Amino acid sequence: MTSSSTWNENEQILHSLKDDILVTNLDGIILKVSEVTGKIYGVDSESLIGKSVYDLERQGLFTPILTPMVVKENKKITFVQTTNKGKKLLVTGIPVYNEKGELYRIVSYSHDITELAEYKDFLITMEEEMERVKSELDLLRSKQLMDAGIIANSEDMKKVINTALQLSVVDVNALILGESGVGKSLLAKFIHNKSQRNKGPFIEVNCGAIPDSLFEAELFGYEPGAFTGAHQKGKLGLIELSNGGTLFLDEIGELPLHHQVKVLKVIQEKQFYRVGGTKPIKVDFRLISATNKDLNTAIQEKRFREDLYFRLNVVPVTIPPLRKRTEDIVPLIHLLLQQFEEKYNREKKLDEAVVHHLLHYEWKGNVRELINIMERLVVLSPSTLITVEQLPDHLKEGPTLSPPSFISDKTLKELLEETEKQILLKARKKYITTIRMADALGTSQPSIVRKLKKYRIY
């Protein structure tokens, strides 16, 4: 076989390939091309031979060019190239060496990935849109929660709300647990308002507040003349009033043992007898209970019926104490400030030192205690600015500092700034955007931007 026939054979093989293949010398002069190459760039393949890739780039045929990259790196290079037709090509350049081991030619081949690039851009756009919608939904949910008087920025509280939302779509019995003042009745109302029973009544029964002698009459109602002093027309009980809605048994742990079996019977049968009555009354209610007591201990001490406990505790929801949801404290402070400003028609502002004291207080009385403090500050503060001097004595002492911080030479202003910076750092990491940070911390977005700039947090 002659050299000429070998050359022609190579040419035939080159043009039979369905890929874009291009060969240049080290100066970027095109020596060989496949027929597919011309079709990709919208030109005749033969017209490319002898031309410089540098000139073709300047003419806008494609960019960037591969030859100088392979020459510089002296290794296989792959990148994305854009053609004059707007196509995206995944181009790979391979160095070819002569018999002396010297770089001699550059062979490149490509694959059209225009559709893949478009899919990628589409996915990025969709991800951005989904993130935007998610942010809007988070803001809307946050607003709805705030309208209901609930703040849920902390992860623990978010889990509580997610569980509550799941509970709202089914009529399963729920038991809300948590310390006194965490907002158990508020959560019960939230579940009711989000449920299909929201058009029905929400009847709250404080099991620890009804006198023992009146419990049955209050809960079940009574017929006319059922007992001395009874109203002549009789009375509907709280359970009957809850028909079609939600019955909330608050402080269920305070329910006397001898009344527990009667409540259990109503829960099981969804019917009861009024005091002095002989006709069973059917009732349709959704049951939510709440307690700050340890019912397991009460069961062991024979103060609470185990069968009633299992009826109540189908789905337990534990609200964390305020001291364990510090991310919720500042937004709660601002929400309560706004509510009491509107209630008492007063305009108030909180000194940063006040917020610092409130943020680091232990809050043994939880949200209820915070509500009382904020109402007192709004009512009794003599000026627009609420300062540390207006705080109750037990709050003026401020947070307990560890010995290293306490014995340091830092001023109060420096300590406050240090705390603020740490809060901002955590918020930046968690919420990313300044809008979400502002919403979580209960302040304005411009304020967050200024503070991030102040502390050089990027």
XYZ file of C-alpha atoms in Angstrom:
458
model
C 0.000 0.000 0.000
C 1.402 3.364 -1.070
C 1.673 6.443 1.096
C -0.976 8.112 -1.066
C -3.455 5.292 -0.571
C -2.830 5.326 3.182
C -3.437 9.066 3.249
C -6.700 8.708 1.355
C -7.771 5.899 3.614
C -7.163 8.076 6.667
C -9.115 10.883 5.080
C -11.998 8.544 4.356
C -11.989 7.261 7.949
C -11.900 10.833 9.270
C -14.902 11.935 7.216
C -16.902 8.802 8.026
C -16.887 9.658 11.711
C -20.042 11.281 13.031
C -18.100 13.450 15.468
C -16.597 16.905 15.196
C -12.857 16.298 14.841
C -10.306 19.037 14.149
C -6.494 18.847 13.911
C -4.189 21.876 14.239
C -0.472 22.488 14.439
C 1.055 24.298 17.407
C 0.406 27.680 15.796
C -3.338 27.003 15.564
C -3.432 26.392 11.796
C -6.158 23.872 10.924
C -4.759 20.854 9.091
C -7.649 18.418 9.058
C -11.371 18.509 9.838
C -14.238 16.039 9.668
C -17.307 16.829 7.577
C -19.391 17.129 10.762
C -17.198 20.022 11.953
C -18.378 22.332 9.190
C -22.032 21.482 9.825
C -21.673 22.378 13.524
C -20.225 25.796 12.742
C -22.409 26.421 9.686
C -19.545 26.501 7.149
C -17.964 24.219 4.577
C -15.447 21.914 6.249
C -12.902 22.252 3.432
C -12.932 26.058 3.831
C -11.571 25.705 7.352
C -8.360 23.968 6.313
C -5.381 26.295 6.408
C -7.118 28.887 8.560
C -6.011 29.997 11.998
C -8.204 29.225 15.000
C -7.172 32.637 16.387
C -8.654 34.365 13.319
C -11.790 32.222 13.482
C -12.290 33.185 17.131
C -11.961 36.877 16.247
C -14.546 36.334 13.508
C -16.888 34.847 16.142
C -17.018 31.301 14.771
C -16.313 29.825 18.204
C -14.893 30.810 21.583
C -12.746 30.121 23.505
C -10.102 28.307 21.471
C -8.457 25.083 22.550
C -5.023 25.027 20.904
C -3.204 27.545 23.154
C -4.577 25.846 26.270
C -3.262 22.415 25.276
C 0.079 23.908 24.185
C 0.439 25.683 27.519
C -0.637 22.823 29.750
C 0.773 20.059 27.514
C -2.028 17.746 28.559
C -5.591 16.775 27.731
C -7.990 19.713 28.222
C -11.812 19.717 28.309
C -14.107 22.742 28.490
C -17.345 24.199 27.099
C -17.144 26.176 23.851
C -19.820 28.438 22.339
C -20.353 28.609 18.559
C -21.600 31.448 16.365
C -24.959 29.637 16.249
C -25.284 29.770 20.030
C -24.577 26.076 20.476
C -22.740 24.752 23.511
C -20.007 22.208 22.771
C -18.106 20.064 25.227
C -14.658 20.232 23.576
C -11.709 18.007 24.416
C -8.179 18.686 23.142
C -5.525 15.969 23.086
C -1.786 16.584 22.562
C -0.095 14.437 19.867
C 3.683 13.828 20.013
C 6.218 12.978 17.256
C 8.828 10.208 17.349
C 11.088 12.456 19.466
C 8.423 12.895 22.109
C 7.862 16.528 21.169
C 4.416 18.122 21.007
C 3.489 18.019 17.345
C -0.260 18.328 16.780
C -3.465 19.142 18.673
C -6.481 16.933 18.001
C -9.845 18.090 19.305
C -13.295 16.563 19.274
C -16.572 17.829 20.649
C -20.117 16.871 21.590
C -23.110 19.149 21.284
C -24.454 19.724 24.794
C -26.733 22.646 23.942
C -29.840 20.826 25.152
C -28.084 19.677 28.311
C -26.982 23.252 29.006
C -30.531 24.454 28.428
C -31.828 21.774 30.810
C -29.243 22.864 33.352
C -30.268 26.503 33.024
C -33.909 25.452 33.285
C -33.193 23.455 36.435
C -31.269 26.357 37.951
C -34.168 28.684 37.128
C -36.649 26.220 38.620
C -34.517 25.809 41.743
C -34.377 29.585 42.131
C -38.131 29.811 41.585
C -38.768 27.021 44.088
C -36.513 28.760 46.596
C -38.402 32.013 46.022
C -41.762 30.271 46.460
C -40.444 28.460 49.538
C -39.282 31.770 50.996
C -42.662 33.329 50.274
C -44.434 30.350 51.857
C -42.131 30.565 54.885
C -42.886 34.276 55.192
C -46.612 33.636 54.770
C -46.553 30.840 57.322
C -44.518 33.023 59.663
C -47.083 35.819 59.276
C -49.953 33.395 59.892
C -48.212 32.101 62.994
C -47.555 35.642 64.207
C -51.213 36.499 63.603
C -52.020 33.525 65.836
C -49.547 34.819 68.425
C -47.028 32.038 67.740
C -43.339 32.512 66.969
C -41.493 29.513 65.545
C -37.985 30.418 64.369
C -36.178 27.800 66.439
C -35.846 24.303 65.001
C -37.603 22.717 67.996
C -40.580 25.031 67.630
C -40.719 24.474 63.872
C -41.040 20.738 64.549
C -43.901 21.464 66.955
C -45.722 23.543 64.324
C -45.160 20.926 61.610
C -46.620 18.268 63.912
C -49.544 20.556 64.735
C -50.251 21.089 61.037
C -50.241 17.322 60.471
C -52.614 16.876 63.404
C -54.967 19.536 62.095
C -56.040 17.440 59.100
C -57.126 14.410 61.169
C -59.347 13.979 64.235
C -56.832 11.984 66.258
C -56.587 12.685 70.003
C -53.592 14.870 70.851
C -51.845 15.504 74.161
C -49.898 18.760 74.413
C -47.089 18.659 76.980
C -44.880 21.394 78.345
C -44.088 23.600 81.295
C -46.587 26.103 82.594
C -46.776 29.194 80.381
C -45.278 27.746 77.164
C -48.486 28.306 75.195
C -50.310 24.960 75.235
C -53.783 26.477 74.880
C -52.501 28.696 72.046
C -51.257 25.635 70.172
C -54.554 23.834 70.771
C -56.432 26.788 69.233
C -53.977 26.796 66.320
C -54.700 23.113 65.604
C -58.450 23.789 65.822
C -58.265 26.819 63.512
C -56.307 24.854 60.914
C -58.678 21.874 61.043
C -61.912 21.190 59.175
C -63.701 21.889 62.463
C -62.641 25.534 62.474
C -66.221 26.642 61.838
C -67.305 24.805 64.972
C -66.763 25.826 68.608
C -63.503 25.626 70.519
C -64.456 24.775 74.105
C -61.691 25.047 76.689
C -62.115 23.260 80.008
C -59.611 23.957 82.779
C -59.781 20.714 84.681
C -58.007 22.220 87.678
C -60.252 25.293 88.014
C -63.728 23.720 88.246
C -64.844 23.024 91.866
C -65.167 19.304 92.492
C -68.830 19.592 93.479
C -69.731 21.356 90.219
C -67.583 19.311 87.855
C -70.274 16.995 86.499
C -72.833 19.783 86.115
C -70.324 21.974 84.273
C -69.020 19.211 82.053
C -72.218 17.263 81.311
C -74.910 19.859 81.986
C -78.111 19.081 83.873
C -81.852 18.673 83.417
C -84.384 21.102 84.946
C -84.728 20.514 88.702
C -81.838 18.062 88.753
C -80.663 19.401 92.114
C -81.322 22.180 94.571
C -80.392 25.527 93.044
C -80.451 24.182 89.471
C -81.774 26.520 86.788
C -85.378 25.747 85.960
C -84.578 25.391 82.265
C -81.581 23.175 82.869
C -78.136 23.825 81.390
C -75.998 22.607 78.515
C -72.647 21.212 79.592
C -69.268 22.104 78.118
C -69.007 18.764 76.318
C -72.353 19.281 74.592
C -71.318 22.804 73.608
C -68.245 21.371 71.855
C -70.384 19.376 69.401
C -69.025 19.805 65.879
C -65.865 21.452 67.147
C -62.942 20.863 69.492
C -62.989 19.991 73.193
C -59.780 21.150 74.872
C -59.149 19.657 78.303
C -56.467 21.869 79.779
C -54.570 20.854 82.921
C -55.849 17.297 82.484
C -53.299 16.187 85.061
C -55.310 18.053 87.717
C -58.461 16.014 87.035
C -59.525 14.205 90.227
C -59.276 10.427 90.009
C -62.983 9.826 90.636
C -63.892 12.024 87.624
C -61.402 10.421 85.275
C -63.519 7.328 84.569
C -66.464 9.537 83.526
C -64.284 11.496 81.115
C -62.855 8.235 79.761
C -66.370 6.916 79.091
C -67.303 10.061 77.127
C -64.117 9.847 75.052
C -64.742 6.184 74.249
C -68.482 6.313 73.532
C -68.936 9.938 72.414
C -72.163 10.057 74.409
C -73.152 10.998 77.978
C -76.055 11.692 80.302
C -76.841 15.089 81.739
C -77.060 15.255 85.514
C -80.614 14.117 86.363
C -81.165 12.896 82.797
C -82.074 9.453 81.493
C -81.591 9.995 77.766
C -78.104 9.517 76.260
C -76.808 12.505 74.296
C -74.505 11.813 71.389
C -71.746 14.322 70.745
C -69.153 14.766 67.985
C -65.983 16.554 69.079
C -62.262 16.448 68.453
C -60.299 15.996 71.690
C -57.109 17.852 72.584
C -55.665 17.667 76.092
C -52.774 19.438 77.783
C -50.787 19.195 80.987
C -47.583 20.347 82.617
C -47.562 17.261 84.847
C -45.625 14.026 84.394
C -48.556 11.679 83.805
C -46.357 8.569 83.870
C -45.343 9.399 87.440
C -48.996 10.126 88.288
C -49.946 6.686 86.933
C -47.307 4.991 89.080
C -48.567 6.886 92.124
C -52.160 5.807 91.325
C -53.271 9.425 90.760
C -54.052 9.016 87.063
C -55.738 6.198 85.183
C -53.506 4.392 82.720
C -56.400 3.622 80.343
C -57.323 7.325 80.205
C -53.702 8.229 79.575
C -53.512 5.942 76.545
C -56.756 7.397 75.202
C -55.399 10.938 75.513
C -51.846 10.286 74.408
C -52.409 9.041 70.848
C -50.130 11.777 69.482
C -48.035 13.704 72.026
C -46.699 17.192 71.228
C -44.110 18.690 73.571
C -43.609 22.457 73.505
C -40.049 23.350 74.570
C -39.542 25.936 77.326
C -38.673 29.468 76.226
C -35.126 29.236 77.600
C -34.456 26.419 75.098
C -35.775 28.359 72.093
C -33.662 31.495 72.304
C -34.106 32.205 68.585
C -37.775 32.891 69.329
C -37.219 35.362 72.181
C -36.321 38.509 70.203
C -39.161 38.101 67.663
C -41.549 37.422 70.562
C -40.385 40.595 72.294
C -41.083 42.708 69.211
C -44.430 40.998 68.560
C -45.588 41.620 72.121
C -44.304 45.195 72.032
C -46.371 45.850 68.909
C -49.475 44.211 70.385
C -49.332 46.208 73.605
C -48.548 49.428 71.734
C -51.794 48.948 69.817
C -53.730 47.855 72.897
C -52.741 50.856 75.023
C -52.255 53.307 72.135
C -48.658 54.042 73.083
C -45.471 54.253 71.060
C -42.505 52.568 72.695
C -38.978 51.555 71.791
C -36.682 49.143 73.555
C -33.126 50.062 74.464
C -30.677 47.420 73.184
C -29.549 46.768 76.758
C -33.147 45.853 77.650
C -33.303 43.343 74.806
C -29.979 41.907 75.978
C -31.332 41.404 79.519
C -34.548 39.830 78.252
C -32.642 37.564 75.866
C -30.466 36.119 78.624
C -33.095 35.791 81.338
C -34.030 32.233 82.376
C -37.834 32.663 81.888
C -39.054 30.091 84.370
C -42.594 31.307 83.636
C -41.950 30.950 79.894
C -43.996 32.939 77.363
C -46.629 33.881 79.944
C -43.951 35.557 82.061
C -42.553 37.382 79.011
C -46.059 38.622 78.151
C -46.489 40.001 81.673
C -43.102 41.737 81.602
C -43.694 43.328 78.185
C -47.161 44.569 79.165
C -45.752 46.062 82.366
C -42.959 47.828 80.479
C -45.344 49.348 77.930
C -47.798 50.495 80.609
C -45.381 51.819 83.230
C -42.498 53.218 81.179
C -42.646 57.050 81.568
C -40.880 57.757 78.264
C -40.927 56.463 74.709
C -37.626 54.654 75.209
C -37.828 51.704 77.590
C -34.528 51.429 79.450
C -33.008 48.958 81.911
C -34.198 51.151 84.796
C -37.814 50.192 83.992
C -37.085 46.453 84.248
C -38.214 44.568 87.386
C -35.472 44.220 89.996
C -34.899 40.529 89.305
C -34.220 41.362 85.647
C -31.966 44.372 86.255
C -29.192 42.120 87.474
C -28.877 40.895 83.908
C -27.409 37.628 82.683
C -24.939 35.680 84.774
C -21.576 35.950 83.057
C -18.895 33.330 83.298
C -15.818 34.432 85.311
C -13.574 35.023 82.252
C -16.127 37.404 80.684
C -17.020 39.033 83.973
C -13.478 39.869 85.011
C -12.562 41.162 81.575
C -11.984 44.863 80.979
C -14.780 45.054 78.411
C -17.428 47.696 78.813
C -21.139 46.923 78.754
C -21.318 48.320 75.218
C -18.532 45.980 74.102
C -20.203 42.988 75.745
C -23.514 43.841 74.069
C -21.815 44.186 70.682
C -20.061 40.868 71.196
C -23.369 39.163 71.928
C -25.070 40.877 68.987
C -22.296 39.780 66.634
C -22.642 36.153 67.733
C -26.398 36.265 67.159
C -25.887 37.749 63.699
C -23.255 35.157 62.802
C -25.616 32.320 63.713
C -28.526 33.967 61.912
C -26.413 34.574 58.771
C -25.398 30.925 58.680
C -28.947 29.698 59.198
C -31.094 32.115 57.175
C -28.585 33.206 54.451
C -30.519 36.228 53.158
C -30.880 39.526 55.018
C -34.654 39.479 54.459
C -35.062 36.144 56.222
C -32.640 37.239 58.950
C -34.657 40.396 59.557
C -37.886 38.414 59.747
C -36.380 35.880 62.162
C -34.860 38.527 64.438
C -37.884 40.807 64.357
C -36.197 43.824 62.826
C -35.895 45.582 59.452
C -33.768 44.409 56.533
C -31.843 47.728 56.264
C -30.978 47.403 59.961
C -29.601 43.895 59.386
C -27.541 45.137 56.424
C -26.030 47.968 58.528
C -25.154 45.598 61.365
C -23.585 43.017 59.047
C -21.450 45.793 57.566
C -20.586 47.039 61.048
C -19.312 43.624 62.155
C -17.880 42.755 58.724
C -20.044 39.654 58.363
C -20.275 38.593 54.721
